[in-house]
mmCIF file of C-alpha atoms in Angstrom:
data_model
loop_
_atom_site.group_PDB
_atom_site.id
_atom_site.type_symbol
_atom_site.label_atom_id
_atom_site.label_comp_id
_atom_site.label_asym_id
_atom_site.label_seq_id
_atom_site.Cartn_x
_atom_site.Cartn_y
_atom_site.Cartn_z
ATOM 1 C CA MET A 1 0.030 0.049 -0.297
ATOM 2 C CA GLU A 2 2.806 2.083 -0.588
ATOM 3 C CA ASN A 3 1.324 4.442 -3.976
ATOM 4 C CA PRO A 4 -1.448 5.826 -3.025
ATOM 5 C CA SER A 5 -4.360 4.041 -5.838
ATOM 6 C CA ILE A 6 -7.868 3.342 -6.738
ATOM 7 C CA PHE A 7 -10.268 0.885 -7.978
ATOM 8 C CA PHE A 8 -13.340 2.467 -9.971
ATOM 9 C CA ILE A 9 -15.980 -0.399 -11.056
ATOM 10 C CA ASP A 10 -19.322 0.283 -12.960
ATOM 11 C CA ASP A 11 -20.283 -1.707 -15.966
ATOM 12 C CA GLU A 12 -21.010 1.743 -17.958
ATOM 13 C CA PRO A 13 -18.260 2.403 -20.262
ATOM 14 C CA ARG A 14 -18.912 6.226 -20.672
ATOM 15 C CA VAL A 15 -18.523 6.296 -16.254
ATOM 16 C CA LEU A 16 -15.273 4.828 -16.377
ATOM 17 C CA ASN A 17 -14.459 6.786 -19.126
ATOM 18 C CA ALA A 18 -15.262 10.601 -17.775
ATOM 19 C CA VAL A 19 -13.489 9.581 -14.532
ATOM 20 C CA ARG A 20 -10.021 8.290 -16.381
ATOM 21 C CA ARG A 21 -10.245 12.008 -18.233
ATOM 22 C CA MET A 22 -11.637 13.140 -14.991
ATOM 23 C CA LEU A 23 -8.125 12.585 -13.142
ATOM 24 C CA ARG A 24 -5.465 11.561 -15.379
ATOM 25 C CA LEU A 25 -4.243 15.226 -14.815
ATOM 26 C CA SER A 26 -5.061 15.822 -11.300
ATOM 27 C CA HIS A 27 -4.132 13.250 -9.576
ATOM 28 C CA ARG A 28 -0.532 12.145 -12.293
ATOM 29 C CA ASP A 29 0.882 9.849 -8.394
ATOM 30 C CA TRP A 30 -1.965 7.735 -8.049
ATOM 31 C CA GLU A 31 -2.415 4.780 -9.693
ATOM 32 C CA MET A 32 -5.694 4.202 -11.612
ATOM 33 C CA HIS A 33 -7.554 1.113 -11.624
ATOM 34 C CA PHE A 34 -10.435 0.733 -14.174
ATOM 35 C CA PHE A 35 -13.141 -2.448 -14.193
ATOM 36 C CA ASN A 36 -16.493 -2.838 -15.636
ATOM 37 C CA SER A 37 -16.687 -6.466 -13.554
ATOM 38 C CA PRO A 38 -16.471 -6.766 -10.021
ATOM 39 C CA ASP A 39 -14.973 -10.504 -10.480
ATOM 40 C CA GLN A 40 -11.939 -8.709 -12.487
ATOM 41 C CA ALA A 41 -12.148 -6.015 -9.489
ATOM 42 C CA LEU A 42 -12.046 -8.858 -6.699
ATOM 43 C CA GLU A 43 -9.465 -10.729 -8.977
ATOM 44 C CA ALA A 44 -7.217 -7.996 -8.805
ATOM 45 C CA LEU A 45 -6.999 -8.034 -5.277
ATOM 46 C CA LYS A 46 -4.682 -11.029 -5.484
ATOM 47 C CA SER A 47 -2.220 -8.375 -6.595
ATOM 48 C CA ILE A 48 -2.824 -4.413 -5.734
ATOM 49 C CA SER A 49 -3.838 -3.394 -2.170
ATOM 50 C CA PRO A 50 -5.999 0.063 -3.002
ATOM 51 C CA TRP A 51 -6.662 2.725 -0.670
ATOM 52 C CA VAL A 52 -9.801 3.509 -2.267
ATOM 53 C CA VAL A 53 -12.825 1.527 -3.790
ATOM 54 C CA VAL A 54 -15.986 3.069 -5.837
ATOM 55 C CA ALA A 55 -18.707 0.751 -7.078
ATOM 56 C CA ASP A 56 -21.018 1.741 -8.440
ATOM 57 C CA LYS A 57 -24.505 0.032 -6.182
ATOM 58 C CA HIS A 58 -26.418 -0.836 -9.821
ATOM 59 C CA LEU A 59 -24.120 -4.063 -11.110
ATOM 60 C CA ALA A 60 -24.966 -6.417 -13.467
ATOM 61 C CA HIS A 61 -23.087 -9.203 -12.188
ATOM 62 C CA MET A 62 -23.142 -8.160 -8.540
ATOM 63 C CA ASP A 63 -24.591 -5.887 -6.360
ATOM 64 C CA GLY A 64 -22.099 -3.225 -4.803
ATOM 65 C CA VAL A 65 -22.498 -3.269 -1.696
ATOM 66 C CA GLU A 66 -22.142 -6.817 -2.310
ATOM 67 C CA LEU A 67 -19.170 -6.441 -3.534
ATOM 68 C CA LEU A 68 -17.849 -4.106 -1.105
ATOM 69 C CA GLN A 69 -18.536 -6.854 1.429
ATOM 70 C CA LYS A 70 -16.171 -8.952 0.265
ATOM 71 C CA VAL A 71 -14.203 -5.828 -0.086
ATOM 72 C CA ALA A 72 -13.856 -5.387 2.832
ATOM 73 C CA GLU A 73 -13.536 -9.517 3.667
ATOM 74 C CA VAL A 74 -10.313 -9.110 1.306
ATOM 75 C CA LEU A 75 -9.118 -5.894 2.414
ATOM 76 C CA PRO A 76 -10.698 -3.829 5.687
ATOM 77 C CA GLU A 77 -8.226 -0.948 5.497
ATOM 78 C CA ALA A 78 -8.988 0.218 2.097
ATOM 79 C CA LEU A 79 -11.621 2.708 2.106
ATOM 80 C CA ARG A 80 -14.480 1.634 0.216
ATOM 81 C CA ILE A 81 -16.993 4.254 -1.402
ATOM 82 C CA LEU A 82 -20.758 3.164 -2.813
ATOM 83 C CA LEU A 83 -20.972 5.336 -5.782
ATOM 84 C CA THR A 84 -25.246 5.506 -6.876
ATOM 85 C CA GLY A 85 -28.140 7.111 -8.106
ATOM 86 C CA ASP A 86 -30.319 6.582 -5.560
ATOM 87 C CA ALA A 87 -31.332 9.086 -2.967
ATOM 88 C CA ARG A 88 -33.673 6.998 -0.543
ATOM 89 C CA LEU A 89 -32.721 6.597 2.560
ATOM 90 C CA ASN A 90 -33.046 3.043 3.292
ATOM 91 C CA SER A 91 -30.520 2.775 0.351
ATOM 92 C CA ALA A 92 -28.162 4.604 2.566
ATOM 93 C CA VAL A 93 -28.720 2.681 5.346
ATOM 94 C CA GLN A 94 -28.482 -0.716 3.790
ATOM 95 C CA ALA A 95 -25.243 0.552 2.590
ATOM 96 C CA THR A 96 -23.280 1.510 5.486
ATOM 97 C CA ALA A 97 -22.219 -2.103 7.026
ATOM 98 C CA ALA A 98 -19.973 -2.162 3.854
ATOM 99 C CA ALA A 99 -19.371 1.310 2.494
ATOM 100 C CA HIS A 100 -17.553 3.584 4.393
ATOM 101 C CA PHE A 101 -19.939 6.455 2.440
ATOM 102 C CA ILE A 102 -22.241 7.440 -0.616
ATOM 103 C CA MET A 103 -20.908 9.456 -3.342
ATOM 104 C CA ARG A 104 -24.359 9.809 -5.161
ATOM 105 C CA LYS A 105 -24.685 10.429 -9.750
ATOM 106 C CA PRO A 106 -23.556 12.445 -10.923
ATOM 107 C CA PHE A 107 -21.248 13.808 -9.137
ATOM 108 C CA GLU A 108 -18.791 16.647 -9.858
ATOM 109 C CA GLN A 109 -14.855 16.920 -9.778
ATOM 110 C CA GLU A 110 -14.515 17.876 -6.499
ATOM 111 C CA THR A 111 -16.126 15.215 -5.308
ATOM 112 C CA ILE A 112 -14.000 12.538 -5.451
ATOM 113 C CA GLU A 113 -11.144 15.086 -5.905
ATOM 114 C CA ASN A 114 -12.051 14.748 -1.624
ATOM 115 C CA VAL A 115 -12.556 11.516 -1.564
ATOM 116 C CA LEU A 116 -8.872 10.815 -2.601
ATOM 117 C CA THR A 117 -8.162 12.994 0.298
ATOM 118 C CA LYS A 118 -9.507 12.320 2.273
ATOM 119 C CA ALA A 119 -7.448 8.334 1.719
ATOM 120 C CA ARG A 120 -4.236 10.313 1.807
ATOM 121 C CA VAL A 121 -5.291 12.361 5.359
ATOM 122 C CA LEU A 122 -5.685 8.562 6.592
ATOM 123 C CA HIS A 123 -3.076 7.220 5.679
ATOM 124 C CA GLN A 124 -0.769 9.483 6.889
ATOM 125 C CA LEU A 125 -2.491 9.008 9.850
ATOM 126 C CA PRO A 126 0.187 7.251 12.462
ATOM 127 C CA ILE A 127 -2.210 3.915 13.246
ATOM 128 C CA SER A 128 -0.872 0.954 12.424
ATOM 129 C CA LEU A 129 -1.887 -1.757 10.118
ATOM 130 C CA HIS A 130 -3.394 -3.852 12.427
ATOM 131 C CA ARG A 131 -6.305 -1.186 14.135
ATOM 132 C CA ARG A 132 -7.371 0.148 10.507
ATOM 133 C CA GLN A 133 -8.160 -3.445 9.068
ATOM 134 C CA GLN A 134 -9.788 -3.930 12.698
ATOM 135 C CA MET A 135 -11.900 -0.873 11.730
ATOM 136 C CA GLY A 136 -12.645 -1.996 8.055
ATOM 137 C CA GLN A 137 -14.089 -5.258 9.648
ATOM 138 C CA LEU A 138 -16.563 -3.131 12.237
ATOM 139 C CA ASN A 139 -19.880 -4.281 12.096
ATOM 140 C CA GLY A 140 -21.342 -1.387 14.646
ATOM 141 C CA LEU A 141 -19.641 1.316 14.712
ATOM 142 C CA PRO A 142 -18.215 2.574 12.843
ATOM 143 C CA VAL A 143 -21.572 2.634 10.633
ATOM 144 C CA LEU A 144 -23.281 6.178 11.806
ATOM 145 C CA PRO A 145 -26.149 6.877 13.721
ATOM 146 C CA LYS A 146 -29.830 6.077 11.104
ATOM 147 C CA VAL A 147 -30.623 9.686 12.634
ATOM 148 C CA TYR A 148 -27.257 11.342 11.764
ATOM 149 C CA GLN A 149 -27.661 10.180 8.044
ATOM 150 C CA ARG A 150 -30.884 11.560 7.711
ATOM 151 C CA ILE A 151 -29.484 15.068 8.803
ATOM 152 C CA THR A 152 -27.027 14.433 7.207
ATOM 153 C CA GLN A 153 -29.026 14.445 3.767
ATOM 154 C CA GLU A 154 -30.559 17.496 4.664
ATOM 155 C CA LEU A 155 -27.351 19.374 5.634
ATOM 156 C CA GLU A 156 -26.266 18.314 1.812
ATOM 157 C CA SER A 157 -29.496 20.189 0.061
ATOM 158 C CA LYS A 158 -29.809 23.204 -0.970
ATOM 159 C CA GLU A 159 -31.914 24.809 2.164
ATOM 160 C CA PRO A 160 -31.408 22.743 4.758
ATOM 161 C CA ASP A 161 -34.689 23.548 6.531
ATOM 162 C CA VAL A 162 -33.982 24.234 9.891
ATOM 163 C CA ALA A 163 -37.176 22.562 10.975
ATOM 164 C CA ASN A 164 -37.042 19.930 9.570
ATOM 165 C CA VAL A 165 -33.524 18.656 11.116
ATOM 166 C CA ALA A 166 -35.803 19.381 14.507
ATOM 167 C CA ALA A 167 -38.780 16.986 13.438
ATOM 168 C CA LEU A 168 -36.145 14.656 12.782
ATOM 169 C CA ILE A 169 -34.316 14.556 16.398
ATOM 170 C CA ARG A 170 -37.813 14.825 17.920
ATOM 171 C CA GLU A 171 -38.573 11.535 16.653
ATOM 172 C CA ASP A 172 -35.888 10.415 19.067
ATOM 173 C CA GLN A 173 -37.576 11.491 22.344
ATOM 174 C CA SER A 174 -34.705 10.045 24.081
ATOM 175 C CA LEU A 175 -32.098 11.533 21.601
ATOM 176 C CA LEU A 176 -34.201 14.854 21.936
ATOM 177 C CA SER A 177 -34.385 14.512 25.702
ATOM 178 C CA LYS A 178 -30.282 14.112 25.623
ATOM 179 C CA ILE A 179 -29.366 16.967 22.701
ATOM 180 C CA LEU A 180 -31.383 19.644 24.699
ATOM 181 C CA GLN A 181 -29.025 18.921 27.934
ATOM 182 C CA LEU A 182 -25.614 19.520 25.898
ATOM 183 C CA VAL A 183 -27.669 22.066 24.865
ATOM 184 C CA ASN A 184 -28.192 23.725 27.854
ATOM 185 C CA SER A 185 -25.689 22.808 29.491
ATOM 186 C CA PRO A 186 -22.752 25.312 30.547
ATOM 187 C CA PHE A 187 -20.673 25.182 27.521
ATOM 188 C CA PHE A 188 -22.798 27.468 25.555
ATOM 189 C CA GLY A 189 -22.914 29.891 27.688
ATOM 190 C CA PHE A 190 -26.421 30.430 27.267
ATOM 191 C CA SER A 191 -28.610 33.249 29.513
ATOM 192 C CA SER A 192 -31.130 31.462 29.062
ATOM 193 C CA ARG A 193 -32.941 27.714 28.644
ATOM 194 C CA THR A 194 -34.800 26.375 26.405
ATOM 195 C CA GLN A 195 -37.248 23.111 25.746
ATOM 196 C CA GLU A 196 -37.984 24.155 21.930
ATOM 197 C CA ILE A 197 -35.373 22.107 19.991
ATOM 198 C CA GLU A 198 -35.794 24.711 17.049
ATOM 199 C CA VAL A 199 -34.463 27.198 19.191
ATOM 200 C CA ALA A 200 -31.953 25.243 20.433
ATOM 201 C CA VAL A 201 -30.667 24.191 16.434
ATOM 202 C CA MET A 202 -31.377 28.491 16.331
ATOM 203 C CA ARG A 203 -29.345 29.015 18.738
ATOM 204 C CA LEU A 204 -26.697 26.503 17.698
ATOM 205 C CA GLY A 205 -26.429 26.097 14.498
ATOM 206 C CA LEU A 206 -27.255 23.365 11.835
ATOM 207 C CA GLU A 207 -23.285 22.016 12.102
ATOM 208 C CA THR A 208 -23.117 22.030 15.374
ATOM 209 C CA ILE A 209 -26.660 20.723 16.827
ATOM 210 C CA HIS A 210 -25.365 17.581 14.567
ATOM 211 C CA ASN A 211 -22.756 17.021 15.379
ATOM 212 C CA LEU A 212 -24.509 16.917 18.864
ATOM 213 C CA VAL A 213 -27.098 14.612 17.921
ATOM 214 C CA LEU A 214 -24.074 12.575 16.648
ATOM 215 C CA ILE A 215 -22.529 12.818 20.119
ATOM 216 C CA ALA A 216 -25.567 11.318 21.977
ATOM 217 C CA GLU A 217 -26.161 8.582 19.523
ATOM 218 C CA LEU A 218 -22.798 7.403 19.660
ATOM 219 C CA TYR A 219 -22.196 6.943 23.364
ATOM 220 C CA HIS A 220 -25.391 4.524 23.678
ATOM 221 C CA GLN A 221 -24.353 2.035 20.911
ATOM 222 C CA GLY A 222 -23.413 -1.708 21.355
ATOM 223 C CA PRO A 223 -23.857 -4.602 23.550
ATOM 224 C CA SER A 224 -26.452 -3.012 26.516
ATOM 225 C CA ARG A 225 -24.663 -5.193 28.781
ATOM 226 C CA LEU A 226 -21.307 -2.607 27.638
ATOM 227 C CA LEU A 227 -23.832 0.113 28.161
ATOM 228 C CA LYS A 228 -22.819 0.832 31.310
ATOM 229 C CA VAL A 229 -19.027 1.773 29.732
ATOM 230 C CA GLY A 230 -20.634 4.020 26.972
ATOM 231 C CA ASP A 231 -22.973 5.789 30.309
ATOM 232 C CA ARG A 232 -18.677 5.717 31.737
ATOM 233 C CA LEU A 233 -17.337 8.169 29.173
ATOM 234 C CA MET A 234 -19.733 9.921 28.080
ATOM 235 C CA ARG A 235 -19.540 11.629 32.171
ATOM 236 C CA GLU A 236 -15.217 11.621 31.242
ATOM 237 C CA ALA A 237 -16.669 13.888 28.044
ATOM 238 C CA LEU A 238 -18.482 15.886 29.426
ATOM 239 C CA LEU A 239 -16.324 16.973 32.282
ATOM 240 C CA LEU A 240 -13.363 17.368 30.549
ATOM 241 C CA ALA A 241 -15.659 20.411 27.910
ATOM 242 C CA GLU A 242 -16.690 21.516 31.357
ATOM 243 C CA GLN A 243 -12.493 21.504 31.846
ATOM 244 C CA VAL A 244 -11.897 23.112 27.881
ATOM 245 C CA CYS A 245 -14.509 26.278 28.642
ATOM 246 C CA VAL A 246 -12.662 26.854 31.296
ATOM 247 C CA VAL A 247 -9.329 26.737 29.407
ATOM 248 C CA CYS A 248 -11.492 29.294 25.995
ATOM 249 C CA ASP A 249 -12.334 31.022 27.976
ATOM 250 C CA LEU A 250 -9.212 32.067 30.129
ATOM 251 C CA HIS A 251 -8.067 32.490 27.054
ATOM 252 C CA ARG A 252 -10.402 34.479 25.626
ATOM 253 C CA VAL A 253 -10.932 32.705 22.093
ATOM 254 C CA SER A 254 -13.728 33.478 19.325
ATOM 255 C CA LYS A 255 -16.617 31.605 20.059
ATOM 256 C CA PRO A 256 -17.133 29.250 16.605
ATOM 257 C CA VAL A 257 -12.717 28.539 18.308
ATOM 258 C CA LYS A 258 -14.990 27.697 21.605
ATOM 259 C CA ASN A 259 -17.571 25.097 19.734
ATOM 260 C CA LEU A 260 -14.967 23.896 17.602
ATOM 261 C CA ALA A 261 -13.085 22.633 21.224
ATOM 262 C CA ILE A 262 -15.829 21.442 22.645
ATOM 263 C CA ILE A 263 -17.133 19.439 20.106
ATOM 264 C CA SER A 264 -13.183 17.590 20.453
ATOM 265 C CA ALA A 265 -13.609 17.717 24.099
ATOM 266 C CA LEU A 266 -17.455 15.278 23.958
ATOM 267 C CA LEU A 267 -15.507 13.830 21.125
ATOM 268 C CA HIS A 268 -11.244 13.153 22.747
ATOM 269 C CA ASN A 269 -12.445 9.888 23.891
ATOM 270 C CA VAL A 270 -14.521 8.053 20.783
ATOM 271 C CA GLY A 271 -11.582 5.913 20.170
ATOM 272 C CA GLN A 272 -10.980 4.477 23.345
ATOM 273 C CA LEU A 273 -15.175 3.996 23.309
ATOM 274 C CA VAL A 274 -14.485 1.786 19.674
ATOM 275 C CA LEU A 275 -11.712 -0.037 21.625
ATOM 276 C CA GLU A 276 -13.471 -1.006 24.359
ATOM 277 C CA LEU A 277 -16.511 -1.985 23.046
ATOM 278 C CA HIS A 278 -16.041 -3.164 19.222
ATOM 279 C CA VAL A 279 -12.528 -5.146 19.633
ATOM 280 C CA GLU A 280 -10.863 -5.686 22.492
ATOM 281 C CA LYS A 281 -11.528 -8.726 24.400
ATOM 282 C CA ASN A 282 -9.195 -8.212 27.806
ATOM 283 C CA LEU A 283 -10.134 -5.721 29.206
ATOM 284 C CA ALA A 284 -9.277 -6.446 32.380
ATOM 285 C CA GLU A 285 -5.511 -7.662 31.054
ATOM 286 C CA ALA A 286 -5.038 -4.932 28.238
ATOM 287 C CA PRO A 287 -6.769 -1.144 29.428
ATOM 288 C CA THR A 288 -6.638 1.163 25.681
ATOM 289 C CA ASP A 289 -3.325 3.043 25.118
ATOM 290 C CA LEU A 290 -4.503 6.235 25.189
ATOM 291 C CA HIS A 291 -1.792 7.261 22.742
ATOM 292 C CA GLU A 292 -3.354 4.977 20.829
ATOM 293 C CA ALA A 293 -7.039 5.633 21.046
ATOM 294 C CA SER A 294 -6.871 8.718 19.987
ATOM 295 C CA VAL A 295 -4.902 7.819 16.484
ATOM 296 C CA VAL A 296 -7.720 5.861 16.432
ATOM 297 C CA GLY A 297 -10.160 8.499 17.320
ATOM 298 C CA ALA A 298 -8.774 10.463 14.908
ATOM 299 C CA TYR A 299 -9.149 7.874 11.861
ATOM 300 C CA LEU A 300 -12.709 7.448 12.275
ATOM 301 C CA LEU A 301 -14.342 11.125 12.852
ATOM 302 C CA GLU A 302 -11.625 11.217 9.903
ATOM 303 C CA LEU A 303 -13.450 9.117 8.285
ATOM 304 C CA TRP A 304 -17.281 10.783 9.419
ATOM 305 C CA GLY A 305 -16.350 14.510 7.489
ATOM 306 C CA PHE A 306 -15.278 16.130 10.643
ATOM 307 C CA ASP A 307 -13.912 19.661 10.736
ATOM 308 C CA PRO A 308 -10.021 18.997 10.221
ATOM 309 C CA GLU A 309 -9.479 21.154 13.726
ATOM 310 C CA VAL A 310 -11.190 18.442 15.551
ATOM 311 C CA VAL A 311 -9.661 16.077 14.037
ATOM 312 C CA GLU A 312 -6.764 17.660 15.268
ATOM 313 C CA ALA A 313 -7.570 18.393 18.056
ATOM 314 C CA VAL A 314 -8.158 14.579 19.186
ATOM 315 C CA GLN A 315 -5.429 13.365 17.453
ATOM 316 C CA HIS A 316 -3.219 15.826 19.739
ATOM 317 C CA GLN A 317 -4.974 15.816 22.621
ATOM 318 C CA CYS A 318 -1.924 13.535 25.209
ATOM 319 C CA ASP A 319 0.622 15.211 23.290
ATOM 320 C CA ASP A 320 3.442 16.412 25.859
ATOM 321 C CA GLU A 321 4.389 18.937 23.044
ATOM 322 C CA LEU A 322 2.596 20.204 20.315
ATOM 323 C CA PRO A 323 3.217 19.708 16.801
ATOM 324 C CA GLY A 324 3.871 23.965 16.024
ATOM 325 C CA GLU A 325 1.597 23.793 13.402
ATOM 326 C CA CYS A 326 -1.820 23.017 14.893
ATOM 327 C CA GLU A 327 -4.494 25.294 15.216
ATOM 328 C CA PRO A 328 -6.422 26.943 18.712
ATOM 329 C CA VAL A 329 -9.318 24.321 19.088
ATOM 330 C CA SER A 330 -5.570 21.123 19.770
ATOM 331 C CA GLU A 331 -4.403 24.143 22.047
ATOM 332 C CA MET A 332 -7.241 23.932 24.435
ATOM 333 C CA LEU A 333 -7.876 20.705 24.171
ATOM 334 C CA ASN A 334 -4.570 20.519 25.693
ATOM 335 C CA LEU A 335 -4.094 22.049 27.656
ATOM 336 C CA ALA A 336 -7.795 21.176 29.343
ATOM 337 C CA LEU A 337 -6.518 17.090 29.603
ATOM 338 C CA LYS A 338 -3.128 18.851 31.767
ATOM 339 C CA MET A 339 -5.130 20.140 33.309
ATOM 340 C CA ARG A 340 -7.362 17.432 34.616
ATOM 341 C CA HIS A 341 -4.713 15.280 34.976
ATOM 342 C CA GLY A 342 -2.804 17.617 37.158
ATOM 343 C CA GLY A 343 -0.515 18.121 34.895
ATOM 344 C CA PHE A 344 -0.964 22.352 35.095
ATOM 345 C CA ASP A 345 -3.201 24.551 37.901
ATOM 346 C CA ASN A 346 -5.233 27.042 37.451
ATOM 347 C CA GLU A 347 -3.025 30.181 38.071
ATOM 348 C CA GLN A 348 -0.004 28.133 35.634
ATOM 349 C CA ILE A 349 -2.900 28.111 32.421
ATOM 350 C CA VAL A 350 -3.455 31.852 33.500
ATOM 351 C CA GLN A 351 0.135 32.082 33.528
ATOM 352 C CA MET A 352 -0.072 30.849 29.537
ATOM 353 C CA VAL A 353 -2.775 33.522 29.226
ATOM 354 C CA PRO A 354 -1.158 35.958 26.596
ATOM 355 C CA ASN A 355 -0.934 39.763 28.119
ATOM 356 C CA GLY A 356 -3.136 37.387 30.928
#
């Protein structure tokens, strides 16, 4: 997997030719392989390990979902994309067990370029091949929750509607309760509480609510016997979010930076969540390594399309020294964790504040 490469499987020659023309000049460093037969692609996997596999859903001799399931068995570390002209939700939900995400037909050049960029970022993360394969073989997480997918579809429309997003959240009373609890927490600094989800969406904006929906659902997935693990990690995330708010206020960062830092705090242990609930079998004998869990978390958040600043913050949360080019969100999360673990006291934090 040293050279970046992509498999593209579609039984329509015009689609393959269009993609070939689209990428031939702009991505010369990528090896590109085009197949009009699923069997040809599976045979090629015996000698080539692509970073990305894109398959059309409606293939003549094998459904694209079935093909990607076979790819997951042979090469679980590959980024798997389902290409479809079917915009129905059921189609997207059906595919999530096999594909990391859906690419709609017809697509623009920017769409496929974003896929290649994502693949490169994922490949550069310092995560072992063993862990990549484990992430690619999961059947529970990292499949995105259904309500989150539906809100994603709404946000991708030309004119996203607050009322539609609120209605989707309201369909699940448990989710509604968790979202309102988060919105009314002291993190976001509103002077009055609200029990109206439309008000909550308008206060925080669609993107932040979108993130909170995923957070609220993630920590309560998995087998019922393991829900206490999710509850414990959610409590830890909430406590860290409080600490992040203290750090952000001391540093007088902008509201957008503070909101991203809060989201980073609420997602900081998502890698630990996945490892403990879905991967590790003997936690009592082998507790989760927090540095490794941070990189696993960054891998998942990049896969799910989170803001790069959130991905970076989660990846570097445990670093003793941050890379020089890190964004303020990473600094806020890293400082908050050091405060929580006794690395700094409040007075030392104040001394670090510019003009403090």
